[in-house]
N, CA, C and O atoms as a Tinker XYZ file with bonds, in Angstrom:
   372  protein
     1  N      0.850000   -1.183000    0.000000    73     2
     2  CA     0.000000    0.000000    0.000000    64     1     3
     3  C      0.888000    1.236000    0.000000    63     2     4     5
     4  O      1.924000    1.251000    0.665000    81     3
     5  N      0.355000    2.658000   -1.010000    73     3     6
     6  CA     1.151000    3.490000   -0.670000    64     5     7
     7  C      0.501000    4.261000    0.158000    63     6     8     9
     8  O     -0.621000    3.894000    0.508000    81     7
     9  N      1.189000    5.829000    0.798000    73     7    10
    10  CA     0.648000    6.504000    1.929000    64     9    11
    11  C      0.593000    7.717000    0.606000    63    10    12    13
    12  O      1.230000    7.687000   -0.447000    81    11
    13  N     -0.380000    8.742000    1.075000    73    11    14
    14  CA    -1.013000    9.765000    0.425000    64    13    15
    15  C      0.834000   10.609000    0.558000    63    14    16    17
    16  O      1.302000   11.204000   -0.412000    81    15
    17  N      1.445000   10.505000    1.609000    73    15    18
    18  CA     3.176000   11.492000    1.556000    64    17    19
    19  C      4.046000   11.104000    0.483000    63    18    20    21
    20  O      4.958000   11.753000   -0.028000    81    19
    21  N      3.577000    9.799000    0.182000    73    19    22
    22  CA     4.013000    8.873000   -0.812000    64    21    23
    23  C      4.398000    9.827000   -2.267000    63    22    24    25
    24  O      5.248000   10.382000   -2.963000    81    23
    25  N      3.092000    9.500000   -2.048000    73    23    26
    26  CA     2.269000   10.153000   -3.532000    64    25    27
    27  C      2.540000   11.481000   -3.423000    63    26    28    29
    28  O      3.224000   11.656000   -4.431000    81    27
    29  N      2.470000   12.432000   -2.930000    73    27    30
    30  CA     2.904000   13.895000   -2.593000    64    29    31
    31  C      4.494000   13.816000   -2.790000    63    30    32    33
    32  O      4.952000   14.765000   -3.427000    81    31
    33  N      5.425000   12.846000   -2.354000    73    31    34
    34  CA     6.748000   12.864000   -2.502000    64    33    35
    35  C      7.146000   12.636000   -4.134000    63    34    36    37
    36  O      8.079000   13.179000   -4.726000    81    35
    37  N      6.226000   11.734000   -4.653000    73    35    38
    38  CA     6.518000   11.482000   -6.245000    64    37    39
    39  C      5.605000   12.793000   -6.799000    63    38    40    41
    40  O      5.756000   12.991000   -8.004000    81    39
    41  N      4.962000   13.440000   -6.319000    73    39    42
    42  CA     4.344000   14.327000   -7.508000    64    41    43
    43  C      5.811000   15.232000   -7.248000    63    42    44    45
    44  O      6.674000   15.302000   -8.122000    81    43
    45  N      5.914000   15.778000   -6.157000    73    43    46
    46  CA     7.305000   16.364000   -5.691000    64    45    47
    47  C      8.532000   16.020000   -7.081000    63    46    48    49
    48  O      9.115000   16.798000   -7.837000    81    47
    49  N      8.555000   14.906000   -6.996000    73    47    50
    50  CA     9.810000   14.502000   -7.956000    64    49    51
    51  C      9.430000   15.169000   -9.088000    63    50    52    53
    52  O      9.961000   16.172000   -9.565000    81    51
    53  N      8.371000   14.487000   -9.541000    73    51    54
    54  CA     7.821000   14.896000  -11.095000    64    53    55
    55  C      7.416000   16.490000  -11.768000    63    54    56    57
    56  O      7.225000   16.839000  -12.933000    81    55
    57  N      7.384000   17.291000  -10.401000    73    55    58
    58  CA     7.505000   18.825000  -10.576000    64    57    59
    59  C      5.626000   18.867000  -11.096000    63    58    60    61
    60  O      5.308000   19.552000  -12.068000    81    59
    61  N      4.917000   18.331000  -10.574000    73    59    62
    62  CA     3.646000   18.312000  -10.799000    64    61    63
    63  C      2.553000   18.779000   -9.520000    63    62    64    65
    64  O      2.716000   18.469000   -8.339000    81    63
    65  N      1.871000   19.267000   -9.844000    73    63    66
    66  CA     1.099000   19.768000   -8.615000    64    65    67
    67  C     -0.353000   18.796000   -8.661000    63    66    68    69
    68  O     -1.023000   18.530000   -9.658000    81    67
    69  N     -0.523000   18.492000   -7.638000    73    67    70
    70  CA    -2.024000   17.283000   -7.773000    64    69    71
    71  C     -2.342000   18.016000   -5.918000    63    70    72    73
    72  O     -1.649000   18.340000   -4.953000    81    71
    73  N     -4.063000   17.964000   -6.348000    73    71    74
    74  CA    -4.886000   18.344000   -5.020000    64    73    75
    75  C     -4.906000   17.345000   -4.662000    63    74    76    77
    76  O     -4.766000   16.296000   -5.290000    81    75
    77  N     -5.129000   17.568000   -3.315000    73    75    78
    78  CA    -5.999000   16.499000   -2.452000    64    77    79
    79  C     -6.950000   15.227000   -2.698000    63    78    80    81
    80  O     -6.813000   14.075000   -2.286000    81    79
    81  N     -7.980000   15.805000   -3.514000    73    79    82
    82  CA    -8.548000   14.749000   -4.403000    64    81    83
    83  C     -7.327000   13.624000   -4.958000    63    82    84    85
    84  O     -6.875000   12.621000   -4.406000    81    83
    85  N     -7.021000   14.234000   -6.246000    73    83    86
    86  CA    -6.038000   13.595000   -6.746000    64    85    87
    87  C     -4.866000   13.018000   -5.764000    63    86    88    89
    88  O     -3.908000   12.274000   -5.977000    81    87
    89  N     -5.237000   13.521000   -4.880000    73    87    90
    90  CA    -3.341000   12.399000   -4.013000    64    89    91
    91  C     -4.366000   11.641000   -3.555000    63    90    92    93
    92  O     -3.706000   10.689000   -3.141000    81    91
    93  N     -5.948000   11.247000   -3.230000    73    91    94
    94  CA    -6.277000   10.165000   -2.813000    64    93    95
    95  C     -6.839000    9.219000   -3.975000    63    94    96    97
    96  O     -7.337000    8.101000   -3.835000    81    95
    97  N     -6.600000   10.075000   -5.383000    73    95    98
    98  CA    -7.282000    8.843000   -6.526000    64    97    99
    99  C     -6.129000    8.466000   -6.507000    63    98   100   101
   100  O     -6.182000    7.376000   -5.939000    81    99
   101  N     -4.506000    8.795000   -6.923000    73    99   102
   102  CA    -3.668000    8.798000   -6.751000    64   101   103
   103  C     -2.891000    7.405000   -6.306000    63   102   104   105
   104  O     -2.239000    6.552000   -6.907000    81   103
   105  N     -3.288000    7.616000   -4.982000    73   103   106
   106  CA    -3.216000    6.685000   -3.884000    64   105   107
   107  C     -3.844000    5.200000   -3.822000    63   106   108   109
   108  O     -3.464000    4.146000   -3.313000    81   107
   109  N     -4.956000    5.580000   -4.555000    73   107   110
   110  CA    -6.254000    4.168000   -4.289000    64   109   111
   111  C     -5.371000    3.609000   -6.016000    63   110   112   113
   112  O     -5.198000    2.396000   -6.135000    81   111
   113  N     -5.033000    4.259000   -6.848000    73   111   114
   114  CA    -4.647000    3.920000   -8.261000    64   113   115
   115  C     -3.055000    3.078000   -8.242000    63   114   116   117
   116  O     -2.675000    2.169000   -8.980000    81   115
   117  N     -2.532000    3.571000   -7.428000    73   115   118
   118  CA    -1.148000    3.178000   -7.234000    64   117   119
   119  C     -0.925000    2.123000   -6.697000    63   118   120   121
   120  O     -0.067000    1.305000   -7.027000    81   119
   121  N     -1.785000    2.045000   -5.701000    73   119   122
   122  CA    -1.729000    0.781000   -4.370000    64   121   123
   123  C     -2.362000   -0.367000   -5.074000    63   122   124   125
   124  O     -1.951000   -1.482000   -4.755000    81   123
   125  N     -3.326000   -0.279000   -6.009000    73   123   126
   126  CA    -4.108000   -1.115000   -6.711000    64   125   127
   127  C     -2.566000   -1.811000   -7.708000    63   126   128   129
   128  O     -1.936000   -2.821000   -7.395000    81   127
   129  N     -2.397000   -1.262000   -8.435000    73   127   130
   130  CA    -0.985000   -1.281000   -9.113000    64   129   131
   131  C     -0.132000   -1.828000   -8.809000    63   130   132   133
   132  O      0.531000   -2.635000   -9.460000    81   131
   133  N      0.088000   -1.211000   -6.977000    73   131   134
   134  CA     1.316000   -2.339000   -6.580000    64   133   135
   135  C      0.640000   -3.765000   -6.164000    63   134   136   137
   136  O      1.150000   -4.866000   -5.954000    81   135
   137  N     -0.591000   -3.347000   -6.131000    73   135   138
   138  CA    -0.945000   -5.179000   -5.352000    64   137   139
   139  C     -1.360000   -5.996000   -6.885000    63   138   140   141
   140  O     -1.616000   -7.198000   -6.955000    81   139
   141  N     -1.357000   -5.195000   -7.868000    73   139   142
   142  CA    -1.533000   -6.179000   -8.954000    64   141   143
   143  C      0.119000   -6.708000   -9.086000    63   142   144   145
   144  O      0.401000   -7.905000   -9.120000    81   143
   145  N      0.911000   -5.867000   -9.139000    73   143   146
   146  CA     2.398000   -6.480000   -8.951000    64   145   147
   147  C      3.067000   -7.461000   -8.315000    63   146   148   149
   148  O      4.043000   -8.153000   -8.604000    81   147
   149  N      2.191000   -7.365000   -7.195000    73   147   150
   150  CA     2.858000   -8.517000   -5.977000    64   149   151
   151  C      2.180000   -9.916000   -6.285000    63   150   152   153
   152  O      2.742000  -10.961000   -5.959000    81   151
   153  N      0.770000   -9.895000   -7.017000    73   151   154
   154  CA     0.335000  -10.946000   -7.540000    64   153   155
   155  C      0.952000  -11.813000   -8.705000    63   154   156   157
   156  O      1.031000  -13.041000   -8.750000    81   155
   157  N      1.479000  -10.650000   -9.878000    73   155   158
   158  CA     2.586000  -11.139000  -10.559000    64   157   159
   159  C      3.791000  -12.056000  -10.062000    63   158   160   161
   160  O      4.000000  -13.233000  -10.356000    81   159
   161  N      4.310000  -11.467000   -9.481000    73   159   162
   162  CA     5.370000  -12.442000   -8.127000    64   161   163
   163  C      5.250000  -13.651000   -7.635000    63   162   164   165
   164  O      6.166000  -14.416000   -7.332000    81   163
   165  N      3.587000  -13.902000   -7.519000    73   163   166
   166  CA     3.377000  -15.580000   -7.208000    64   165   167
   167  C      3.119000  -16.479000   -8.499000    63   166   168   169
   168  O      2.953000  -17.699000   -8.481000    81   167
   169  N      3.117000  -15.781000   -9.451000    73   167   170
   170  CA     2.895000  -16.669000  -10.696000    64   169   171
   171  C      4.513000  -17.715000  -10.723000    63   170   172   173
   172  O      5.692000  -17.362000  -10.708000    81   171
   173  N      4.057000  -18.675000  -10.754000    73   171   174
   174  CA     5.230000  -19.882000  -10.992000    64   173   175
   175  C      5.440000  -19.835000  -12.256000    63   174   176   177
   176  O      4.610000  -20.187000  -13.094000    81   175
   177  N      6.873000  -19.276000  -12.572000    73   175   178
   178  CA     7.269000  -19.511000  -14.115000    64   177   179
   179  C      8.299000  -20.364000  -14.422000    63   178   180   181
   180  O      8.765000  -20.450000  -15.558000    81   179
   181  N      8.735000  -21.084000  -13.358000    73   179   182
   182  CA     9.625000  -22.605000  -13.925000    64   181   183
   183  C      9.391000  -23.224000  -14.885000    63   182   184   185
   184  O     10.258000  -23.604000  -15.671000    81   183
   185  N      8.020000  -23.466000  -15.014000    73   183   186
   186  CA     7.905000  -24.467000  -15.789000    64   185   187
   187  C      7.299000  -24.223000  -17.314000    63   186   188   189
   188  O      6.824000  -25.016000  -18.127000    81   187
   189  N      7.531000  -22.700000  -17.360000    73   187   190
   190  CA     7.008000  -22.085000  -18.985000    64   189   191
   191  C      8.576000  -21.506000  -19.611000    63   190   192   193
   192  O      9.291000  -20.625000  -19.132000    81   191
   193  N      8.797000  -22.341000  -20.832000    73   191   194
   194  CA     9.900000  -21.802000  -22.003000    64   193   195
   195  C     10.454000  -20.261000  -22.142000    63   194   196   197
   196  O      9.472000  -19.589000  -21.828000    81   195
   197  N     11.035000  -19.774000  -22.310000    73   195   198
   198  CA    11.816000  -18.803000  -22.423000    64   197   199
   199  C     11.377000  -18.419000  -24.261000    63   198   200   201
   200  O     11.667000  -19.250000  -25.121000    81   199
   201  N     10.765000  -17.260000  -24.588000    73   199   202
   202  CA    10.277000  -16.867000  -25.910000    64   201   203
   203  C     11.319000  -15.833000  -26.543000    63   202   204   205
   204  O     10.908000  -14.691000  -26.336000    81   203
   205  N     12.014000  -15.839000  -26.945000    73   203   206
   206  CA    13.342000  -14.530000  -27.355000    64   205   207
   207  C     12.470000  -13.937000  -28.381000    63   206   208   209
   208  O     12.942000  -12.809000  -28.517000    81   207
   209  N     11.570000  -14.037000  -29.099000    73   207   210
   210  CA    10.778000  -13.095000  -29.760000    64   209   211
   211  C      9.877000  -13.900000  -30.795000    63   210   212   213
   212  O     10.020000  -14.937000  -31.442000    81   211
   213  N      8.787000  -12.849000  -30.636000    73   211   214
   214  CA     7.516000  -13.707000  -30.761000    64   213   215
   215  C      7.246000  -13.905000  -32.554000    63   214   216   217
   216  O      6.591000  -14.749000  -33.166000    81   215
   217  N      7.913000  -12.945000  -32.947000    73   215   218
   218  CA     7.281000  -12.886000  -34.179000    64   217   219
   219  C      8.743000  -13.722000  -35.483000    63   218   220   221
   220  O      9.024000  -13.505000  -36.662000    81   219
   221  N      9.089000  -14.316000  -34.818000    73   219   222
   222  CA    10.334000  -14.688000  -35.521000    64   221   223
   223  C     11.788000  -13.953000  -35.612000    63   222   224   225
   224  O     12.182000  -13.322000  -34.630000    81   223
   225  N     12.748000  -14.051000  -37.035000    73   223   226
   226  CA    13.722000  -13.484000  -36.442000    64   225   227
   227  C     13.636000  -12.153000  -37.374000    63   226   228   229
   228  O     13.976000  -11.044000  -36.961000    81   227
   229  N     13.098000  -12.421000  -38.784000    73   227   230
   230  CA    12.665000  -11.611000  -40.097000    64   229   231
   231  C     12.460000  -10.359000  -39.086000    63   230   232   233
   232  O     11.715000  -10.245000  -38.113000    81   231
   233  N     13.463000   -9.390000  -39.714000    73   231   234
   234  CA    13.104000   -7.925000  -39.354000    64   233   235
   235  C     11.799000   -7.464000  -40.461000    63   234   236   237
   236  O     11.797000   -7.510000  -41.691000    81   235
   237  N     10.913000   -7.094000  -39.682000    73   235   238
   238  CA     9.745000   -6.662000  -40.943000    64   237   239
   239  C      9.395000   -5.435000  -40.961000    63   238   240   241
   240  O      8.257000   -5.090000  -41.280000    81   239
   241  N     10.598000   -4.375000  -40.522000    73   239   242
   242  CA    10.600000   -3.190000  -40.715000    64   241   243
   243  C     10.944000   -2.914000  -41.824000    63   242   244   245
   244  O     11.092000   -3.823000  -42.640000    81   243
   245  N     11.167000   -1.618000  -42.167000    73   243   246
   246  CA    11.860000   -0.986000  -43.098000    64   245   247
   247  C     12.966000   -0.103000  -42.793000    63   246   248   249
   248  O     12.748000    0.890000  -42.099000    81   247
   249  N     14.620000   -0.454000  -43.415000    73   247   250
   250  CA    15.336000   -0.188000  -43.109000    64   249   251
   251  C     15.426000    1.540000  -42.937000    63   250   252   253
   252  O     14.372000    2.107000  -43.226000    81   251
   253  N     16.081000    2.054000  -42.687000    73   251   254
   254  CA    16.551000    3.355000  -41.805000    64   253   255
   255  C     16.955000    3.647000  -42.890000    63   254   256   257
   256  O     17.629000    2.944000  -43.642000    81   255
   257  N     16.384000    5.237000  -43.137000    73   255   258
   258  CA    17.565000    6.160000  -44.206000    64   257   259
   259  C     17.323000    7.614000  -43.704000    63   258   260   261
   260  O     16.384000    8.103000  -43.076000    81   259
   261  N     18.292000    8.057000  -44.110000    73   259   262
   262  CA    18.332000    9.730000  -43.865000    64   261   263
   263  C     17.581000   10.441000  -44.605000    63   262   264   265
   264  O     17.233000    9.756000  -45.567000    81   263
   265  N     17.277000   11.170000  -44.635000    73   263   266
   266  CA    16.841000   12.058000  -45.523000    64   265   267
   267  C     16.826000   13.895000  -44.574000    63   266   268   269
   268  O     16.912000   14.375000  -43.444000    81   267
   269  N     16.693000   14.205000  -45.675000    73   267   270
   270  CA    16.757000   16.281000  -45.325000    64   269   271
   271  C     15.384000   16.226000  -45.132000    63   270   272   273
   272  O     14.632000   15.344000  -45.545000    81   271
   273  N     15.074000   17.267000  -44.447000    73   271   274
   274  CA    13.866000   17.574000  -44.025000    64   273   275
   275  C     13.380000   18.932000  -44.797000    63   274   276   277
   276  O     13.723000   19.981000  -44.251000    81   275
   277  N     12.619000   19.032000  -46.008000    73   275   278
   278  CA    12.748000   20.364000  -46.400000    64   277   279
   279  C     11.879000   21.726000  -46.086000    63   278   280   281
   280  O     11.873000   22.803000  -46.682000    81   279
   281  N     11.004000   21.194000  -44.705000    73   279   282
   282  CA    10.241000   22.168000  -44.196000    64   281   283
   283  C     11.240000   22.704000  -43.288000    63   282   284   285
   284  O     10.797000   23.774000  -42.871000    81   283
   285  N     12.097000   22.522000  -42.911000    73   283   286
   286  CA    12.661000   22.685000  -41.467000    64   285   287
   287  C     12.977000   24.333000  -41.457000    63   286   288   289
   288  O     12.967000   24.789000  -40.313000    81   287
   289  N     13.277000   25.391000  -42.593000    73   287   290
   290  CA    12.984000   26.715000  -42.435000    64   289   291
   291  C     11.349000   27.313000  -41.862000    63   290   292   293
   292  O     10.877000   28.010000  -40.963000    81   291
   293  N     10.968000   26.622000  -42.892000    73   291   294
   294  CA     9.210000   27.252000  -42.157000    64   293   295
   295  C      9.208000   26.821000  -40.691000    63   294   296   297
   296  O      8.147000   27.296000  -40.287000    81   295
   297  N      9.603000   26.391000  -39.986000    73   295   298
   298  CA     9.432000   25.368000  -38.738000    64   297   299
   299  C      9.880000   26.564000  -37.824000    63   298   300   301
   300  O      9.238000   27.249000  -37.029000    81   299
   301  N     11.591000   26.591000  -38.319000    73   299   302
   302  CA    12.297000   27.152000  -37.133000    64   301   303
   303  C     11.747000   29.226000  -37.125000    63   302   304   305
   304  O     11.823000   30.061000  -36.223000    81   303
   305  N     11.338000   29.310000  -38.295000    73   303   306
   306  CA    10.649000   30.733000  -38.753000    64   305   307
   307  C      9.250000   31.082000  -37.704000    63   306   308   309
   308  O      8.728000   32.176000  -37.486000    81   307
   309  N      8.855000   29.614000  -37.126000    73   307   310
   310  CA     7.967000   29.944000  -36.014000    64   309   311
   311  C      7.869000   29.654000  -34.875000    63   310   312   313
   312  O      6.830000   29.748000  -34.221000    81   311
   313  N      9.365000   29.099000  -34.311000    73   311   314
   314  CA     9.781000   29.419000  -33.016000    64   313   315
   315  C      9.965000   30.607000  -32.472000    63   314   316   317
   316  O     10.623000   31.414000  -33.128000    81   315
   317  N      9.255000   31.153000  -30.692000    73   315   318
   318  CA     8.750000   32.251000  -30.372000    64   317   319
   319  C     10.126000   32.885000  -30.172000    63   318   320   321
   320  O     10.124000   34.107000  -30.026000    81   319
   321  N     11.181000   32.315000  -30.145000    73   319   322
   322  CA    12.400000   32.547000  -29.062000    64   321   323
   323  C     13.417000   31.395000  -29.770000    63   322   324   325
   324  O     13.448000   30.173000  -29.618000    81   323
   325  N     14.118000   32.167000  -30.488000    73   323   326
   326  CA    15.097000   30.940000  -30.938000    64   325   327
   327  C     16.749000   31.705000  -30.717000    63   326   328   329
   328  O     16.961000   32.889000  -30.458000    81   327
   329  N     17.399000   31.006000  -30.843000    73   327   330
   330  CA    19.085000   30.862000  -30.622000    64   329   331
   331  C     19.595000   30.720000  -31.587000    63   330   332   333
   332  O     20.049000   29.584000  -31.447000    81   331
   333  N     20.009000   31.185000  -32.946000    73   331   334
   334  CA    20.582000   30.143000  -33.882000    64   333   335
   335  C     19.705000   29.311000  -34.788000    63   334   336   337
   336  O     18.696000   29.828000  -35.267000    81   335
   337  N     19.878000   28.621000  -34.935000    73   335   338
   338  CA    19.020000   27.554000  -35.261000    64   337   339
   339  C     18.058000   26.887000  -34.462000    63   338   340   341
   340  O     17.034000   26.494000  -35.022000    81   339
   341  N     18.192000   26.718000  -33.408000    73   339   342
   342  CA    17.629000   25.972000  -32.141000    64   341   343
   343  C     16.653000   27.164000  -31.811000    63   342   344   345
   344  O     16.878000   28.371000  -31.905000    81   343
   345  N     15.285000   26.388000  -31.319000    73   343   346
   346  CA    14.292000   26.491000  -30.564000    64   345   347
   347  C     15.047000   26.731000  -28.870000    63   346   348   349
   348  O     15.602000   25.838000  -28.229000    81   347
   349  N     14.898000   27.929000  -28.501000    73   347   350
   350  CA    14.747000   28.231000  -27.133000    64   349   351
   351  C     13.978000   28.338000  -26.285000    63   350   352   353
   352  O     12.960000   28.977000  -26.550000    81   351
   353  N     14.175000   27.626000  -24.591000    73   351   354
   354  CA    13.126000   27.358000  -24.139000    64   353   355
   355  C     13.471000   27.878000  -22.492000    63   354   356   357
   356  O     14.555000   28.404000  -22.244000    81   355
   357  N     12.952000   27.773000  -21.960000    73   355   358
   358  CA    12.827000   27.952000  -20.227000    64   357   359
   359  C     13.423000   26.883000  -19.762000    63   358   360   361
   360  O     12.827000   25.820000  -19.589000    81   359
   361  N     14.590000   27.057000  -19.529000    73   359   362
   362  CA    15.659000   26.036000  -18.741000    64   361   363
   363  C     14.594000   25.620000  -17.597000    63   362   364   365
   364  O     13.708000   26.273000  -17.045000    81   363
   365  N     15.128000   23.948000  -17.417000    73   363   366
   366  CA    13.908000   23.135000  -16.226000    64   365   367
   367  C     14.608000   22.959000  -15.443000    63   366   368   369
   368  O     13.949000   22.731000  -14.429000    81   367
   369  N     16.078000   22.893000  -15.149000    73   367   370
   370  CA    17.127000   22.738000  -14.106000    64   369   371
   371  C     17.218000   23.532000  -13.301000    63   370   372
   372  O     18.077000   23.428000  -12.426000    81   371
C-alpha cells in the first residue's frame, strides 16, 4: 500500500502539482498497481519456455535512411524565441 506522503513525494519529484482529491485517486490507483504487482510475483514460471521473440527473427521493418527535411525553415521561422538555429526554451534545471 502506498501513503497519500508517498504520492505527494513522487508528484514532488515529477515537478507536478495534484490536489488532495487527486493524491487520494492517486493513492487508491497506485496501491491497486502495486498489489496487482505482488500478484505477478506468485505466478510460478519454472515451468514455462523462455520466448526470445515472438514474431520470428525476419526484421519486418523498413530499413533506416536519412533524408533532409525540407520544411525545417518554415518550422524554425515559427519558433517564439530561438538561438541560432535551435528552438529556445525555459531552462527546467
Amino acid at each position: 500500500m502506498i501513503t497519500k506522503d508517498e504520492v505527494k513525494y513522487i508528484a514532488k519529484l515529477a515537478r507536478i502539482g495534484v490536489s488532495e482529491k487527486e493524491v487520494e485517486k492517486f493513492t487508491r490507483d497506485l496501491s491497486a498497481v502495486l498489489d496487482w504487482v505482488e500478484e505477478l510475483k506468485k505466478v510460478d514460471i519454472e515451468k514455462i519456455s523462455e520466448i526470445s521473440h515472438i514474431f520470428g527473427r525476419e526484421n519486418s521493418l523498413r530499413e533506416d535512411r536519412v533524408e533532409k527535411f525540407a520544411e525545417a525553415e518554415k518550422i524554425i521561422e515559427l519558433f517564439p524565441e530561438k538561438k541560432e538555429r535551435y528552438d529556445k526554451v525555459k531552462s527546467i534545471f
